[in-house]
Amino acid sequence: MASTNLTTTPEHQPNNSHANLNWATNLRWEKSIRSHVEKLIKKQKSDELAELLAFQGCRGKGSVIKAERISFLQSLKNLLTIHGNEQHRCFPVLESLLSKPADKIKSSPQQQSLSELIEDLLVIPVTSWLDLKIADTVVEAGLFLCCSRELSSEQCLAFYQRLVAYHTLIEQTDGMIESDRLSSLDSLLLKAESRYLLGIALEHLAGTGSLRRNGLSSYAEELDALTDNDGTPHATLLSELPLWMASFQRGNLAGRWAEKNWLNRKTQERWEDLLQRTASLTSSQGQLALANGTAQFWPGTLADSLLKLNEKKRPNWMRQTLQSIGSTSTTSSKSKRSEANEDLTAATQSDWGKLASLRCNWYPGSDHLTIVYGSSIPRIEFSTLGLPLLNGLWNTELKIEGQICELQSEWNSLCWYNDEAGDYIELRNETEHAIIDRQIFLSRNDQVALLSDSVTTKTNATVQISWKLPLEKAWKGKQDTQTRSWKLRQQKRDIRLMPLAIPEDVVHRADGKLECTDEAITLEQTGRQNVCMPLWLDWSPTRRGKACDWSQLTITEAREVLPSPVAFAARCRVANSQWLFLRNLEFNGTPRAVMGLNTDAETVIAEVNSLAQAEKLVEVQYEEEE
């Protein structure tokens, strides 16, 4: 592919100014300005041509336009901080624009001037996509929108010519770059934002209206491809989501500056759904769960997106989210208690997206557990009492007769339960020799949670399962001297851990163990044929320091006691609160009884009241056979 060389520098430019405008004579201009442009070229009116082609939308001295301009430029700078872009030639230009007011850019003697920085940028040739980073077009088109009016006529025209070269590249390579070879972010930048911004920056060229509309269509397509019907993003998008969503913000701003259409109604509704679902994925500390390297950009990205919805009366979830991420633009420091059905929207789950967010309510500091399960090793992030508890890979090892049993490449969701009592999800990993069913329950009101794995096999073999849960280092663990429970402590906050399948009293023989280090919570359980390994967590401040106990329960079927490979049940008590957990490992359809409860359910999690009656929090029925 032939390159478009823009390496001419001022000291090497020919004296004949007509030569500098030769490139403009060969372009197809919009019919409404074609004759005017031709006259300017013929009369060598480079100043007037530059004034015509410079972007007029991003201007003004009002506080709103200045704030928008800064937000736009900062977003471009964030894009250049990702791996591979650290030494990008546009980085010093953006720093210069962000370091001082726009009306003082030309006169500051303290560092290299904007004019010199732009000059350095323009000497780099625009060649094929193989020689460019995908972010180049977006960043340079964005720079032109923000600073073209502050450049000299020669630089403005050279910059414009450079964007024309990018436009030519897009036309020549359209469809040649396969989207499955690109990351989600690169695909959005290439297919949507670069086209949309170029379509605005080059609005005086014929055909750029179509380019802009193609960019808008691609925005809609990418949003549709990477979010579920309710707006929940796919788990693979989380690591890029802050920068991915920032692309939509820049497009929205550029469209408003140019007074061009933005997302249609259907796509806008999907975008607003995405904002609410990502608010659900935002932790108590205002960070996007499991976002890893781009997490630092999330608070600003989400706050800007929410504030631009321009709703006169913000719903409770939005007010609380803005408060969590530290936005000063919330409507009031006092918030009304949300309705129960509104709090249900604080949790989200997507079979397609391979993630779940269990969350008790929208308030800052709310208990919040996110799990991503699209691989053999799920990732978990768990916050309690406003502090991060778990964050990282949930490692699981399964052994049958001492031999490691490899897990399948991903887990699948079997059940999602979401009501006023709490959030519950059940996952499955079906291996060649065994099935692991993972159950996670987070209470909405009691400040308790259950993490449990049930292993079922078809052979009378020794089964051993173990976890390593990634513990935040700020927590310090201490084992109880009389029992096998552990306490985690940080900032006068306690979390109690109770391994329900292991005898409480340390004098009794145990087929498992629970340990806490500075880096992990480890739990191990051994049995024959089928094994259930539940871990109960309690962090209620009102129960802090109170006595706890737990024990396994007898389960009967037609008055016969069932052995442990068939069913497991346990009850645990902290202070005056008591709970019941039942998990049937094998089932023949006949109801079973435990602690006064008769049920044919596969799983029951219940709260035991003062009358010793089990009030069900979660009940999971067996799936009917076809």
XYZ file of C-alpha atoms in Angstrom:
626
model
C 0.000 0.000 0.000
C 1.359 3.389 -0.924
C 2.028 5.672 2.019
C 0.871 9.224 2.406
C 3.998 11.171 3.316
C 3.533 14.195 5.529
C 7.152 14.696 6.497
C 7.496 18.249 5.158
C 8.741 20.604 7.888
C 8.597 24.416 7.896
C 12.305 24.853 7.138
C 12.018 22.566 4.106
C 8.765 23.943 2.744
C 9.002 25.505 -0.737
C 8.641 29.288 -0.983
C 5.748 28.982 -3.424
C 2.706 28.957 -1.126
C 0.572 27.620 -4.002
C 2.429 24.312 -3.696
C 1.284 24.013 -0.106
C -2.373 23.927 -1.198
C -1.995 21.523 -4.113
C -3.263 18.668 -1.939
C -6.518 20.572 -1.371
C -7.283 20.899 -5.089
C -7.582 17.115 -5.445
C -10.102 16.588 -2.657
C -13.840 16.206 -3.080
C -15.400 19.010 -1.072
C -18.996 19.297 0.012
C -21.090 20.888 -2.691
C -22.172 23.752 -0.418
C -18.602 25.037 0.061
C -16.840 23.675 -3.029
C -16.753 26.915 -4.990
C -15.678 28.895 -1.931
C -12.793 26.522 -1.213
C -11.677 26.600 -4.841
C -11.534 30.408 -4.726
C -9.480 30.340 -1.531
C -7.038 27.875 -3.060
C -6.762 29.846 -6.279
C -6.100 33.116 -4.397
C -3.683 31.440 -1.959
C -5.843 32.336 1.048
C -4.317 29.754 3.374
C -5.330 31.672 6.511
C -8.968 31.755 5.476
C -8.910 28.111 4.388
C -7.423 27.100 7.740
C -10.090 29.085 9.560
C -12.778 27.337 7.527
C -11.402 23.827 8.098
C -10.548 24.225 11.786
C -13.143 22.607 14.046
C -15.481 25.287 15.378
C -17.461 23.323 17.954
C -15.039 23.001 20.869
C -14.669 26.674 21.693
C -15.855 29.202 24.237
C -14.762 30.418 27.663
C -17.681 29.091 29.684
C -16.981 26.702 32.557
C -19.017 23.900 30.938
C -17.133 23.844 27.635
C -13.792 24.086 29.464
C -14.709 21.176 31.714
C -15.845 19.122 28.720
C -12.647 19.898 26.855
C -10.503 18.869 29.824
C -12.538 15.688 30.275
C -12.131 14.839 26.588
C -8.356 15.439 26.602
C -7.851 13.542 29.858
C -9.754 10.619 28.379
C -7.407 10.589 25.379
C -4.422 10.695 27.720
C -5.805 7.737 29.681
C -5.990 5.803 26.433
C -2.249 6.289 25.963
C -1.346 4.917 29.391
C -2.178 1.317 28.472
C 0.599 -1.118 27.636
C 2.350 -0.305 24.376
C 1.319 3.354 24.244
C 3.486 4.733 27.072
C 5.910 6.546 24.716
C 3.253 7.725 22.272
C 4.196 10.909 20.403
C 0.842 12.521 21.304
C 1.438 12.153 25.044
C 3.426 15.414 25.476
C 0.853 17.263 23.342
C -1.927 16.150 25.658
C 0.107 17.023 28.740
C 0.701 20.486 27.313
C -2.992 21.028 26.631
C -3.963 19.796 30.093
C -1.276 21.735 31.960
C -2.481 25.259 31.200
C -5.581 27.130 30.028
C -6.298 27.109 26.309
C -5.872 30.887 25.970
C -2.318 30.704 27.357
C -1.045 27.744 25.366
C 0.885 29.810 22.823
C 2.627 32.143 25.260
C 3.998 29.842 27.951
C 7.818 29.818 27.871
C 8.238 27.209 30.604
C 8.198 24.148 28.365
C 8.105 23.165 24.747
C 5.269 25.063 23.123
C 2.191 23.411 21.678
C 3.294 24.606 18.227
C 6.608 22.770 18.545
C 4.928 19.632 19.861
C 2.470 19.604 16.980
C 5.358 20.174 14.575
C 7.068 17.061 15.944
C 3.856 15.108 15.479
C 3.330 16.191 11.863
C 6.727 14.955 10.655
C 5.718 11.337 11.334
C 4.387 9.790 8.112
C 0.965 8.201 7.891
C 1.531 4.802 6.303
C -0.353 1.520 6.526
C -2.154 0.182 9.593
C 0.772 -2.184 10.097
C 2.946 0.783 11.063
C 0.370 2.467 13.296
C -1.287 1.873 16.611
C -5.060 1.686 16.379
C -5.347 4.494 18.934
C -3.459 6.886 16.609
C -6.450 7.915 14.535
C -8.675 8.455 17.568
C -6.110 10.470 19.526
C -5.066 12.679 16.610
C -8.620 13.296 15.429
C -9.520 14.199 19.021
C -6.559 16.565 19.241
C -7.656 18.295 16.041
C -11.139 18.832 17.459
C -9.729 20.353 20.645
C -6.831 22.485 19.437
C -7.077 23.168 15.681
C -8.179 26.761 16.352
C -5.051 27.420 18.425
C -2.653 26.313 15.675
C -1.040 28.423 12.987
C -2.664 28.307 9.556
C 0.152 26.119 8.192
C -0.089 23.648 11.044
C -3.869 23.508 10.933
C -3.793 22.706 7.208
C -1.018 20.136 7.640
C -2.937 18.507 10.492
C -6.094 18.456 8.378
C -4.164 16.875 5.522
C -2.912 14.238 7.971
C -6.465 13.328 8.970
C -7.366 13.067 5.277
C -4.596 10.468 4.979
C -6.155 8.508 7.866
C -9.500 8.701 6.099
C -7.908 7.288 2.959
C -6.381 4.434 4.940
C -9.749 3.557 6.436
C -11.357 3.467 2.993
C -8.549 1.349 1.556
C -8.412 -1.159 4.421
C -12.124 -1.402 5.175
C -12.873 -5.034 5.975
C -9.235 -6.136 5.728
C -8.604 -6.182 9.480
C -10.504 -9.063 11.055
C -12.276 -8.058 14.237
C -11.573 -11.429 15.911
C -7.889 -10.518 15.917
C -8.580 -7.323 17.864
C -9.312 -6.711 21.498
C -12.742 -5.330 22.377
C -11.226 -1.881 22.873
C -9.256 -1.881 19.614
C -12.311 -3.063 17.704
C -14.378 -0.172 19.083
C -11.664 2.391 18.348
C -11.114 1.153 14.801
C -14.669 0.435 13.702
C -16.589 3.129 15.588
C -14.721 6.022 17.183
C -12.065 6.637 14.517
C -14.763 6.850 11.856
C -17.072 9.001 13.941
C -14.397 11.521 14.971
C -12.928 11.728 11.466
C -16.415 12.220 10.074
C -16.805 15.246 12.361
C -13.280 16.653 11.927
C -13.466 16.367 8.122
C -17.089 17.451 7.819
C -16.331 19.721 4.820
C -15.280 16.733 2.685
C -17.837 14.933 0.558
C -18.633 11.455 1.908
C -17.640 12.075 5.507
C -21.302 12.156 6.555
C -21.449 8.496 5.557
C -18.221 7.869 7.494
C -19.753 9.438 10.582
C -22.936 7.388 10.251
C -20.900 4.202 9.844
C -19.131 5.061 13.071
C -22.453 5.485 14.850
C -23.693 2.146 13.519
C -20.505 0.480 14.748
C -20.969 1.990 18.205
C -24.397 0.362 18.330
C -23.080 -2.954 16.996
C -20.201 -3.119 19.475
C -22.514 -2.255 22.365
C -24.931 -4.963 21.288
C -22.152 -7.535 20.809
C -20.530 -7.071 24.228
C -23.519 -6.590 26.537
C -26.422 -8.844 27.462
C -30.026 -7.854 26.855
C -30.175 -6.125 30.253
C -26.901 -4.281 29.649
C -24.648 -6.610 31.673
C -21.169 -6.550 30.089
C -19.405 -9.765 29.145
C -16.803 -10.817 31.705
C -14.008 -10.609 29.113
C -14.727 -6.876 28.753
C -14.107 -5.969 32.411
C -10.350 -5.445 32.057
C -10.944 -2.887 29.268
C -14.342 -1.558 30.295
C -13.211 1.829 31.722
C -11.399 2.731 28.479
C -14.089 1.084 26.333
C -16.871 3.149 27.881
C -14.725 6.289 27.680
C -14.845 5.930 23.890
C -18.625 6.357 24.039
C -18.184 9.458 26.195
C -15.799 11.040 23.707
C -18.149 10.260 20.838
C -21.045 11.800 22.735
C -19.068 14.980 23.450
C -17.789 15.321 19.891
C -21.309 14.840 18.541
C -22.711 17.544 20.829
C -19.930 19.967 19.913
C -20.618 19.405 16.217
C -24.408 19.317 16.754
C -24.565 15.891 15.116
C -26.763 12.926 15.909
C -25.622 10.549 18.606
C -27.055 7.158 19.607
C -30.584 6.306 18.527
C -33.232 5.648 21.149
C -32.788 1.865 21.258
C -29.016 2.069 21.571
C -29.255 4.853 24.158
C -31.514 2.659 26.291
C -28.982 -0.183 26.032
C -26.248 2.276 27.063
C -28.235 3.395 30.114
C -28.835 -0.263 31.032
C -25.085 -0.818 30.816
C -24.493 2.077 33.213
C -26.813 0.575 35.819
C -25.317 -2.907 35.447
C -21.776 -1.567 35.749
C -22.864 0.414 38.797
C -23.791 -2.966 40.272
C -20.267 -4.161 39.492
C -18.725 -1.143 41.230
C -17.289 -2.020 44.628
C -17.718 -0.233 47.954
C -14.450 1.548 47.246
C -15.759 2.948 43.964
C -13.740 0.582 41.777
C -14.951 -1.663 38.977
C -14.744 -5.250 40.178
C -11.913 -7.263 38.616
C -10.947 -4.463 36.201
C -7.243 -4.967 36.977
C -4.941 -2.593 35.051
C -7.569 -0.009 34.051
C -9.327 0.216 37.426
C -7.851 3.649 38.195
C -9.851 5.189 35.351
C -13.198 3.824 36.502
C -14.486 6.405 39.031
C -14.085 9.303 36.593
C -15.431 7.324 33.646
C -18.563 6.167 35.452
C -19.213 9.544 37.108
C -18.959 11.399 33.788
C -21.265 8.888 32.118
C -23.895 9.103 34.849
C -23.833 12.896 35.068
C -24.271 13.222 31.298
C -27.610 11.420 31.439
C -29.038 14.811 32.468
C -31.912 13.364 34.427
C -33.769 15.939 36.498
C -34.505 13.398 39.211
C -31.792 10.818 39.578
C -32.927 7.382 40.776
C -31.605 6.030 44.050
C -29.105 3.651 42.424
C -27.496 6.550 40.564
C -27.289 8.827 43.616
C -25.742 6.085 45.717
C -23.281 5.102 42.996
C -22.125 8.708 42.573
C -21.581 8.857 46.315
C -19.606 5.588 46.267
C -17.242 6.827 43.567
C -16.722 10.125 45.369
C -18.570 12.420 42.974
C -19.334 15.854 44.437
C -22.243 16.316 42.052
C -24.798 14.256 43.945
C -28.121 15.942 44.493
C -28.164 15.575 48.255
C -26.050 14.221 51.061
C -29.164 12.578 52.480
C -30.794 9.742 50.595
C -34.173 8.183 51.101
C -34.327 4.495 51.892
C -34.835 2.632 48.638
C -37.736 0.297 48.003
C -37.044 -3.427 48.366
C -37.744 -4.107 44.700
C -35.303 -1.348 43.724
C -32.560 -2.905 45.824
C -33.027 -6.140 43.878
C -31.567 -4.357 40.855
C -28.331 -3.892 42.808
C -27.470 -7.488 41.889
C -26.897 -8.698 38.356
C -26.087 -11.975 36.635
C -25.586 -13.125 33.062
C -25.241 -16.710 31.824
C -24.000 -15.298 28.525
C -21.604 -12.850 30.180
C -20.207 -15.498 32.570
C -20.389 -13.235 35.606
C -22.540 -12.502 38.627
C -22.685 -9.618 41.072
C -24.274 -10.430 44.425
C -25.021 -7.191 46.261
C -27.253 -6.421 49.237
C -28.171 -2.830 48.218
C -26.919 0.281 46.403
C -25.515 2.110 49.412
C -21.810 2.946 49.762
C -20.152 0.276 51.854
C -22.742 -2.366 50.959
C -21.714 -6.023 50.978
C -20.774 -7.003 47.455
C -19.470 -10.194 45.818
C -18.558 -10.455 42.140
C -17.563 -13.705 40.476
C -16.367 -14.258 36.910
C -16.575 -17.921 35.939
C -15.746 -18.170 32.233
C -12.581 -20.193 32.885
C -11.454 -23.217 34.907
C -10.319 -20.868 37.707
C -13.017 -18.328 38.585
C -12.066 -14.840 39.742
C -13.736 -13.421 42.827
C -13.934 -10.004 44.446
C -15.718 -9.710 47.766
C -16.180 -6.615 49.962
C -17.735 -6.597 53.417
C -18.173 -3.797 55.934
C -16.935 -1.368 53.279
C -13.545 -3.135 53.028
C -12.189 -5.486 50.342
C -11.918 -9.054 51.646
C -11.197 -11.302 48.644
C -9.726 -10.338 45.300
C -8.216 -12.638 42.697
C -8.282 -16.244 41.536
C -10.396 -18.780 43.394
C -8.121 -21.802 43.040
C -9.728 -25.227 43.402
C -8.002 -28.610 43.422
C -9.897 -31.887 43.162
C -8.267 -35.261 43.769
C -9.807 -38.698 43.347
C -7.793 -41.544 44.885
C -4.889 -39.137 45.165
C -4.887 -38.248 41.460
C -5.566 -34.642 40.399
C -8.788 -34.326 38.421
C -8.491 -31.581 35.816
C -11.411 -29.141 35.755
C -13.201 -28.164 32.585
C -12.215 -24.951 30.803
C -15.152 -23.004 32.229
C -17.919 -23.132 34.804
C -21.588 -22.854 33.901
C -24.449 -21.305 35.815
C -27.178 -23.696 36.959
C -29.296 -21.385 39.086
C -29.618 -17.681 39.908
C -31.835 -16.564 42.788
C -32.455 -12.935 43.676
C -35.007 -11.709 46.229
C -35.373 -9.720 49.434
C -33.628 -12.409 51.507
C -30.454 -12.471 49.457
C -28.676 -13.401 46.228
C -27.762 -16.965 45.326
C -25.914 -18.500 42.408
C -25.030 -22.112 41.698
C -22.237 -23.005 39.275
C -21.118 -26.331 37.861
C -17.880 -27.777 36.546
C -18.416 -31.249 35.130
C -15.190 -33.242 34.805
C -14.566 -36.684 33.398
C -14.864 -38.380 36.782
C -16.800 -35.953 38.979
C -19.196 -33.013 39.129
C -18.519 -29.943 41.277
C -21.517 -27.793 42.138
C -20.511 -24.453 43.659
C -23.055 -22.510 45.712
C -22.702 -18.882 46.763
C -25.214 -17.066 48.950
C -25.037 -13.451 50.153
C -27.649 -12.260 52.613
C -29.251 -8.853 52.126
C -30.029 -8.269 55.791
C -28.042 -10.555 58.110
C -24.426 -9.882 57.024
C -23.688 -13.546 56.387
C -22.578 -15.529 53.350
C -22.176 -19.157 52.337
C -19.534 -20.560 49.996
C -19.915 -24.273 49.308
C -18.707 -26.945 46.899
C -20.471 -30.271 46.480
C -18.537 -33.042 44.707
C -20.409 -36.064 43.370
C -18.840 -39.090 41.719
C -20.070 -42.486 40.590
C -17.315 -44.505 42.252
C -16.655 -45.466 45.871
C -13.331 -43.638 45.889
C -11.553 -41.222 48.199
C -12.398 -37.648 47.198
C -10.433 -34.613 48.328
C -11.280 -31.040 47.433
C -9.433 -27.893 48.488
C -9.721 -24.126 47.976
C -7.358 -21.238 48.068
C -9.345 -18.013 48.347
C -7.330 -14.816 47.613
C -7.349 -12.801 50.859
C -6.562 -9.095 50.949
C -3.361 -8.659 52.975
C -4.789 -6.052 55.358
C -6.793 -8.778 57.131
C -5.115 -10.670 59.952
C -6.332 -14.151 60.779
C -6.515 -15.806 64.191
C -7.803 -19.288 65.002
C -10.097 -19.794 67.968
C -8.385 -21.762 70.734
C -11.416 -23.946 71.502
C -12.938 -24.469 68.047
C -11.930 -24.751 64.415
C -13.383 -21.350 63.580
C -11.179 -18.462 62.485
C -11.489 -14.706 62.838
C -10.238 -12.181 60.342
C -9.680 -8.694 61.746
C -9.047 -5.275 60.207
C -9.790 -1.786 61.587
C -11.821 -3.199 64.505
C -13.939 -5.206 62.097
C -14.257 -8.975 62.477
C -15.234 -11.694 60.035
C -15.902 -15.121 61.467
C -15.250 -18.247 59.339
C -16.968 -21.542 60.196
C -16.207 -24.741 58.214
C -19.560 -26.506 58.640
C -18.399 -29.963 57.472
C -15.549 -30.071 60.013
C -16.321 -30.818 63.687
C -16.380 -27.648 65.744
C -14.414 -28.953 68.715
C -10.693 -29.374 68.093
C -10.594 -32.601 70.127
C -12.714 -34.406 67.560
C -11.190 -36.074 64.506
C -11.582 -34.015 61.329
C -11.506 -34.968 57.654
C -10.585 -31.441 56.668
C -8.966 -28.225 57.798
C -9.336 -24.457 57.596
C -6.356 -22.102 57.687
C -5.789 -18.379 57.071
C -2.522 -16.785 56.004
C -1.683 -13.244 54.967
C -2.475 -14.146 51.339
C -5.210 -16.776 51.318
C -7.995 -18.636 53.059
C -7.455 -22.351 52.508
C -10.119 -24.982 53.101
C -9.811 -28.716 52.546
C -12.261 -31.595 52.859
C -11.918 -35.361 52.356
C -14.608 -38.034 52.021
C -15.711 -40.999 49.984
C -17.709 -40.885 46.759
C -19.513 -37.594 47.468
C -18.328 -34.626 49.526
C -19.876 -31.342 50.634
C -17.544 -28.542 51.777
C -19.405 -25.437 53.057
C -17.839 -22.325 54.596
C -20.092 -19.955 56.560
C -19.027 -16.309 56.997
C -20.487 -13.870 59.530
C -19.449 -10.210 59.889
C -22.337 -8.612 61.745
C -21.066 -5.854 64.117
C -23.933 -6.636 66.503
C -22.730 -10.259 66.794
C -19.055 -9.313 67.017
C -17.364 -11.107 69.912
C -20.410 -13.282 70.654
C -20.164 -17.058 71.017
C -20.624 -19.287 67.986
C -21.149 -23.007 67.456
C -22.097 -25.379 64.673
C -22.780 -29.082 64.159
C -23.758 -31.530 61.457
C -27.344 -32.758 61.550
C -29.020 -36.098 61.079
C -31.056 -36.403 57.882
C -33.741 -39.045 57.555
C -35.753 -40.502 54.711
C -38.765 -42.625 55.653
C -37.330 -42.657 59.216
C -33.990 -44.083 58.072
C -30.818 -42.118 58.715
C -28.980 -41.225 55.524
C -25.192 -41.615 55.259
C -22.949 -38.635 54.486
C -22.372 -39.496 50.781
C -26.152 -39.173 50.227
C -26.945 -35.881 51.986
C -25.332 -33.218 54.137
C -26.888 -30.831 56.635
C -25.540 -28.519 59.305
C -26.713 -25.736 61.509
C -24.637 -22.842 62.820
C -25.353 -20.265 65.498
C -23.818 -16.901 66.358
C -25.290 -15.196 69.427
C -29.097 -15.486 69.051
C -29.043 -16.002 65.275
C -29.128 -19.495 63.818
C -29.123 -20.898 60.258
C -29.625 -24.233 58.553
C -27.939 -25.561 55.417
C -29.122 -28.730 53.625
C -27.575 -30.186 50.487
C -28.765 -33.469 49.007
C -25.951 -35.202 47.126
C -28.042 -38.129 45.857
C -31.810 -38.073 45.552
C -34.580 -40.528 44.642
C -37.579 -38.195 44.824
C -38.647 -39.014 48.383
C -38.886 -36.063 50.811
C -36.331 -35.888 53.592
C -36.459 -34.520 57.121
C -33.924 -32.495 59.064
C -34.389 -30.340 62.171
C -38.175 -30.409 61.786
C -38.032 -29.492 58.090
C -39.538 -31.839 55.495
C -38.497 -31.103 51.938
C -37.831 -32.647 48.554
C -35.577 -29.747 47.552
C -32.010 -30.221 46.432
C -30.739 -27.300 48.541
C -32.175 -25.314 51.425
C -30.655 -22.352 53.232
C -32.876 -21.265 56.107
C -32.922 -19.033 59.148
C -34.050 -20.765 62.332
C -36.386 -18.585 64.379
C -36.897 -18.480 68.145
C -39.493 -21.273 67.879
C -36.905 -23.543 66.186
C -38.748 -23.270 62.881
C -36.756 -23.076 59.650
C -37.731 -20.057 57.553
C -36.387 -20.667 54.063
C -34.065 -18.077 52.552
C -33.160 -20.180 49.507
C -34.827 -23.320 48.160
C -33.490 -24.987 45.031
C -35.565 -27.777 43.497
C -34.204 -30.623 41.434
C -34.357 -30.095 37.719
C -37.156 -32.138 36.207
C -35.983 -34.896 33.900
C -37.306 -34.791 30.358
